[in-house]
């Protein structure tokens, strides 16, 4: 009878009631396609929190505290937390991992609680670190629950933080349970607690320092170009005698760049290859994903190559990418996936941007796959450039070289196929995302049918004598600067004016020497880059100001672009025949750390088109002065306070970390 009264005391009945509310909350939240359902779900959750607040007070005031209640209350807490985590999987698929980890931890806690009861050990209830873990979990889960549409990086960071807190708490409980089982009581000495805290703090500080050093020190070494590669270079091989199988045209407008990508994807019959540094689920990114999914559903093989760091910040945890990956005929390949356990690999990035359709046509250039670079949406933009290359059917087309380059890249050990498991595939958020992509594709066809119409690329492209692909060597860690060296050699061999456009210029001594050597041989070398005021890259803006005199001392004629938006084009006019377009920035990172791709085109017509484009931009540029007030302008009152603060930090760090830029 006493045991029955203990089980059915008022505080324990409130605990049962709290558990019973869980399926009601989950059903309402899952069906919350209107404000009414959403508010009803939150009301049920509020009632659950209220009973949790009251049951302990009632138990203590009316002397209803029981050993069973000490177990039931945290179990009800954990079930509530787990239920909310389940609800979050409807929106954030990554919370499935949080839920699995949570269930494993609580299963352990339940088993150990029963073992301690069986051995007649004193049940103390939740310890301070358990309560702290519960508070942090509640705060994080409620943040995800009540603030929908958090930036992906924020939601991922919250989820991983909660998992880390649970891991630390689990470890501390493990030590506690070992002590309880061996001695029958837990040590509560403050001295040992302080020592343990200092030890943990010291370990964390040492781990952070080690992580930073391991991440940056391998990249201090910047290798020279090998004699074998130099001997293999022949400037004449970049020129052709007659008309090749390729035809080409520049794609300058952001809106046209998105439309041509949609057209390529919608017209593909066999295979689509898309390589991009960064892809987001914004307006243009969603349209690309919808088109890729539609192509895969009609039987086209879709291969998407993404950089590992951008994958972590934009893809992992994003239900739209999960929906795309779960589609038949889709493979998502990740280059050098970010891993905190291997920080020495972290600076090696995949920076190439191109899309190939059926070995017939491709786009290559410097555009990432999101709204800054694609589409006619309002808001911030980056001006960039693609070259569209059309294969008329010959075996000598450069499209075959680009396909081979892609296959060699994904065959490297640092590339891995993204597999997330059936658990995430079947989550409600992923299914909803797939349905939304399908609806979006239908809407795109209705609202802009022109971008789905086939065109004769021969009518909109120019004849080409020859196309060459220039890239850095494969693999991780510092690379020989093949792309930079090759472009410099082509410029040196040109006896007429050369114009370089680059978003930013960050050089080491070797690169300064190369530019000096070029300018001594060819006095007509001009370089246009963003003025500090328009440069969207904080590092690029600050380093340019700090090292401007060194750049001018090379003999380069510098123009500073001051248009409405940041200029992101990476192209070179070499004489009156060669045009180079691609992903290579004139900086140390592109030269030594990243994979990069430049398409070098021998065509007078394409060269003329690119020259006209250059002249349009250069009308909004001014010659760089040898000295001026750029440093003061970086921190003027017109600059937002946050930007000024970041620039000051970078200015202090620049001499120490510029070898990474």
mmCIF file of C-alpha atoms in Angstrom, residues 143-281:
data_model
loop_
_atom_site.group_PDB
_atom_site.id
_atom_site.type_symbol
_atom_site.label_atom_id
_atom_site.label_comp_id
_atom_site.label_asym_id
_atom_site.label_seq_id
_atom_site.Cartn_x
_atom_site.Cartn_y
_atom_site.Cartn_z
ATOM 1 C CA UNK A 143 15.937 28.605 -29.173
ATOM 2 C CA UNK A 144 15.628 26.205 -32.102
ATOM 3 C CA UNK A 145 11.937 25.701 -31.415
ATOM 4 C CA UNK A 146 10.792 29.292 -30.957
ATOM 5 C CA UNK A 147 13.120 30.993 -33.455
ATOM 6 C CA UNK A 148 12.372 29.290 -36.774
ATOM 7 C CA UNK A 149 14.557 29.851 -39.829
ATOM 8 C CA UNK A 150 17.768 30.385 -37.889
ATOM 9 C CA UNK A 151 20.836 30.687 -40.143
ATOM 10 C CA UNK A 152 22.105 27.184 -40.831
ATOM 11 C CA UNK A 153 25.509 27.865 -39.295
ATOM 12 C CA UNK A 154 23.832 29.068 -36.078
ATOM 13 C CA UNK A 155 21.452 26.105 -35.823
ATOM 14 C CA UNK A 156 24.282 23.640 -36.514
ATOM 15 C CA UNK A 157 26.478 25.333 -33.913
ATOM 16 C CA UNK A 158 23.677 25.128 -31.326
ATOM 17 C CA UNK A 159 23.087 21.432 -32.058
ATOM 18 C CA UNK A 160 26.782 20.523 -31.831
ATOM 19 C CA UNK A 161 27.154 22.610 -28.663
ATOM 20 C CA UNK A 162 24.292 20.713 -27.034
ATOM 21 C CA UNK A 163 25.894 17.407 -28.016
ATOM 22 C CA UNK A 164 29.211 18.547 -26.533
ATOM 23 C CA UNK A 165 27.529 19.581 -23.266
ATOM 24 C CA UNK A 166 25.812 16.197 -23.043
ATOM 25 C CA UNK A 167 29.107 14.414 -23.696
ATOM 26 C CA UNK A 168 30.870 16.307 -20.889
ATOM 27 C CA UNK A 169 27.962 15.714 -18.497
ATOM 28 C CA UNK A 170 27.865 12.024 -19.386
ATOM 29 C CA UNK A 171 31.574 11.740 -18.607
ATOM 30 C CA UNK A 172 31.143 13.456 -15.233
ATOM 31 C CA UNK A 173 28.229 11.174 -14.338
ATOM 32 C CA UNK A 174 30.329 8.177 -15.328
ATOM 33 C CA UNK A 175 32.991 9.188 -12.792
ATOM 34 C CA UNK A 176 30.274 9.793 -10.188
ATOM 35 C CA UNK A 177 28.699 6.368 -10.723
ATOM 36 C CA UNK A 178 32.053 4.603 -10.547
ATOM 37 C CA UNK A 179 32.681 6.292 -7.205
ATOM 38 C CA UNK A 180 29.203 5.437 -5.923
ATOM 39 C CA UNK A 181 29.541 1.770 -6.870
ATOM 40 C CA UNK A 182 33.029 1.389 -5.401
ATOM 41 C CA UNK A 183 32.836 3.491 -2.214
ATOM 42 C CA UNK A 184 29.117 3.978 -1.708
ATOM 43 C CA UNK A 185 29.360 7.764 -1.660
ATOM 44 C CA UNK A 186 30.578 10.584 -3.868
ATOM 45 C CA UNK A 187 33.426 12.893 -2.957
ATOM 46 C CA UNK A 188 32.239 16.450 -2.492
ATOM 47 C CA UNK A 189 35.506 18.051 -1.445
ATOM 48 C CA UNK A 190 35.897 21.585 -2.737
ATOM 49 C CA UNK A 191 39.668 21.322 -3.071
ATOM 50 C CA UNK A 192 39.485 18.359 -5.410
ATOM 51 C CA UNK A 193 36.728 20.091 -7.343
ATOM 52 C CA UNK A 194 38.856 23.199 -7.839
ATOM 53 C CA UNK A 195 41.851 21.139 -8.906
ATOM 54 C CA UNK A 196 39.711 19.220 -11.344
ATOM 55 C CA UNK A 197 38.324 22.483 -12.731
ATOM 56 C CA UNK A 198 41.807 23.951 -13.185
ATOM 57 C CA UNK A 199 42.969 20.759 -14.873
ATOM 58 C CA UNK A 200 40.035 20.781 -17.293
ATOM 59 C CA UNK A 201 40.594 24.482 -18.049
ATOM 60 C CA UNK A 202 44.283 23.866 -18.723
ATOM 61 C CA UNK A 203 43.507 20.952 -21.023
ATOM 62 C CA UNK A 204 41.001 23.065 -22.985
ATOM 63 C CA UNK A 205 43.480 25.948 -23.401
ATOM 64 C CA UNK A 206 46.230 23.551 -24.493
ATOM 65 C CA UNK A 207 43.850 21.869 -26.954
ATOM 66 C CA UNK A 208 42.862 25.214 -28.514
ATOM 67 C CA UNK A 209 46.499 26.314 -28.911
ATOM 68 C CA UNK A 210 47.441 22.943 -30.410
ATOM 69 C CA UNK A 211 44.489 23.097 -32.796
ATOM 70 C CA UNK A 212 45.443 26.555 -34.077
ATOM 71 C CA UNK A 213 49.114 25.652 -34.518
ATOM 72 C CA UNK A 214 48.274 22.398 -36.305
ATOM 73 C CA UNK A 215 45.914 24.293 -38.617
ATOM 74 C CA UNK A 216 48.342 27.002 -39.740
ATOM 75 C CA UNK A 217 51.936 25.768 -39.409
ATOM 76 C CA UNK A 218 51.820 23.239 -42.301
ATOM 77 C CA UNK A 219 51.053 26.130 -44.666
ATOM 78 C CA UNK A 220 54.080 28.227 -43.783
ATOM 79 C CA UNK A 221 55.965 26.287 -46.437
ATOM 80 C CA UNK A 222 55.328 27.639 -49.936
ATOM 81 C CA UNK A 223 56.989 25.391 -52.532
ATOM 82 C CA UNK A 224 58.503 26.581 -55.786
ATOM 83 C CA UNK A 225 57.511 25.345 -59.215
ATOM 84 C CA UNK A 226 59.484 22.241 -60.092
ATOM 85 C CA UNK A 227 61.909 22.202 -63.003
ATOM 86 C CA UNK A 228 59.909 19.345 -64.561
ATOM 87 C CA UNK A 229 56.784 21.487 -64.744
ATOM 88 C CA UNK A 230 58.715 24.466 -66.105
ATOM 89 C CA UNK A 231 60.253 22.336 -68.830
ATOM 90 C CA UNK A 232 56.823 21.024 -69.841
ATOM 91 C CA UNK A 233 55.494 24.538 -70.464
ATOM 92 C CA UNK A 234 55.206 25.664 -74.068
ATOM 93 C CA UNK A 235 53.516 28.981 -74.763
ATOM 94 C CA UNK A 236 52.748 27.952 -78.349
ATOM 95 C CA UNK A 237 50.557 25.084 -77.098
ATOM 96 C CA UNK A 238 47.977 27.620 -75.894
ATOM 97 C CA UNK A 239 47.393 28.811 -79.463
ATOM 98 C CA UNK A 240 45.660 26.968 -82.295
ATOM 99 C CA UNK A 241 46.241 27.069 -86.027
ATOM 100 C CA UNK A 242 42.670 26.627 -87.248
ATOM 101 C CA UNK A 243 39.126 26.491 -85.880
ATOM 102 C CA UNK A 244 38.612 23.910 -83.129
ATOM 103 C CA UNK A 245 35.494 21.965 -82.150
ATOM 104 C CA UNK A 246 34.788 24.510 -79.398
ATOM 105 C CA UNK A 247 32.893 27.773 -79.578
ATOM 106 C CA UNK A 248 32.692 30.212 -76.653
ATOM 107 C CA UNK A 249 31.064 33.359 -75.291
ATOM 108 C CA UNK A 250 31.321 35.344 -72.051
ATOM 109 C CA UNK A 251 28.343 35.367 -69.664
ATOM 110 C CA UNK A 252 28.549 38.607 -67.707
ATOM 111 C CA UNK A 253 25.098 39.318 -66.285
ATOM 112 C CA UNK A 254 24.108 37.556 -63.043
ATOM 113 C CA UNK A 255 20.576 36.964 -64.290
ATOM 114 C CA UNK A 256 21.820 35.426 -67.528
ATOM 115 C CA UNK A 257 24.251 33.259 -65.548
ATOM 116 C CA UNK A 258 21.364 31.710 -63.588
ATOM 117 C CA UNK A 259 19.196 31.267 -66.678
ATOM 118 C CA UNK A 260 21.969 29.509 -68.606
ATOM 119 C CA UNK A 261 22.585 27.134 -65.713
ATOM 120 C CA UNK A 262 18.888 26.262 -65.587
ATOM 121 C CA UNK A 263 18.881 25.767 -69.364
ATOM 122 C CA UNK A 264 21.914 23.468 -69.262
ATOM 123 C CA UNK A 265 20.401 21.367 -66.483
ATOM 124 C CA UNK A 266 16.928 21.177 -68.038
ATOM 125 C CA UNK A 267 18.290 20.151 -71.462
ATOM 126 C CA UNK A 268 20.739 17.520 -70.161
ATOM 127 C CA UNK A 269 19.943 13.953 -71.182
ATOM 128 C CA UNK A 270 22.667 11.822 -69.599
ATOM 129 C CA UNK A 271 24.980 13.524 -67.108
ATOM 130 C CA UNK A 272 25.367 16.776 -65.179
ATOM 131 C CA UNK A 273 28.536 17.705 -63.295
ATOM 132 C CA UNK A 274 28.446 20.729 -60.988
ATOM 133 C CA UNK A 275 31.538 21.852 -59.090
ATOM 134 C CA UNK A 276 31.180 24.835 -56.771
ATOM 135 C CA UNK A 277 32.969 26.208 -53.747
ATOM 136 C CA UNK A 278 29.818 27.423 -51.994
ATOM 137 C CA UNK A 279 26.154 26.678 -52.593
ATOM 138 C CA UNK A 280 23.283 28.021 -50.486
ATOM 139 C CA UNK A 281 19.571 27.338 -50.223
#
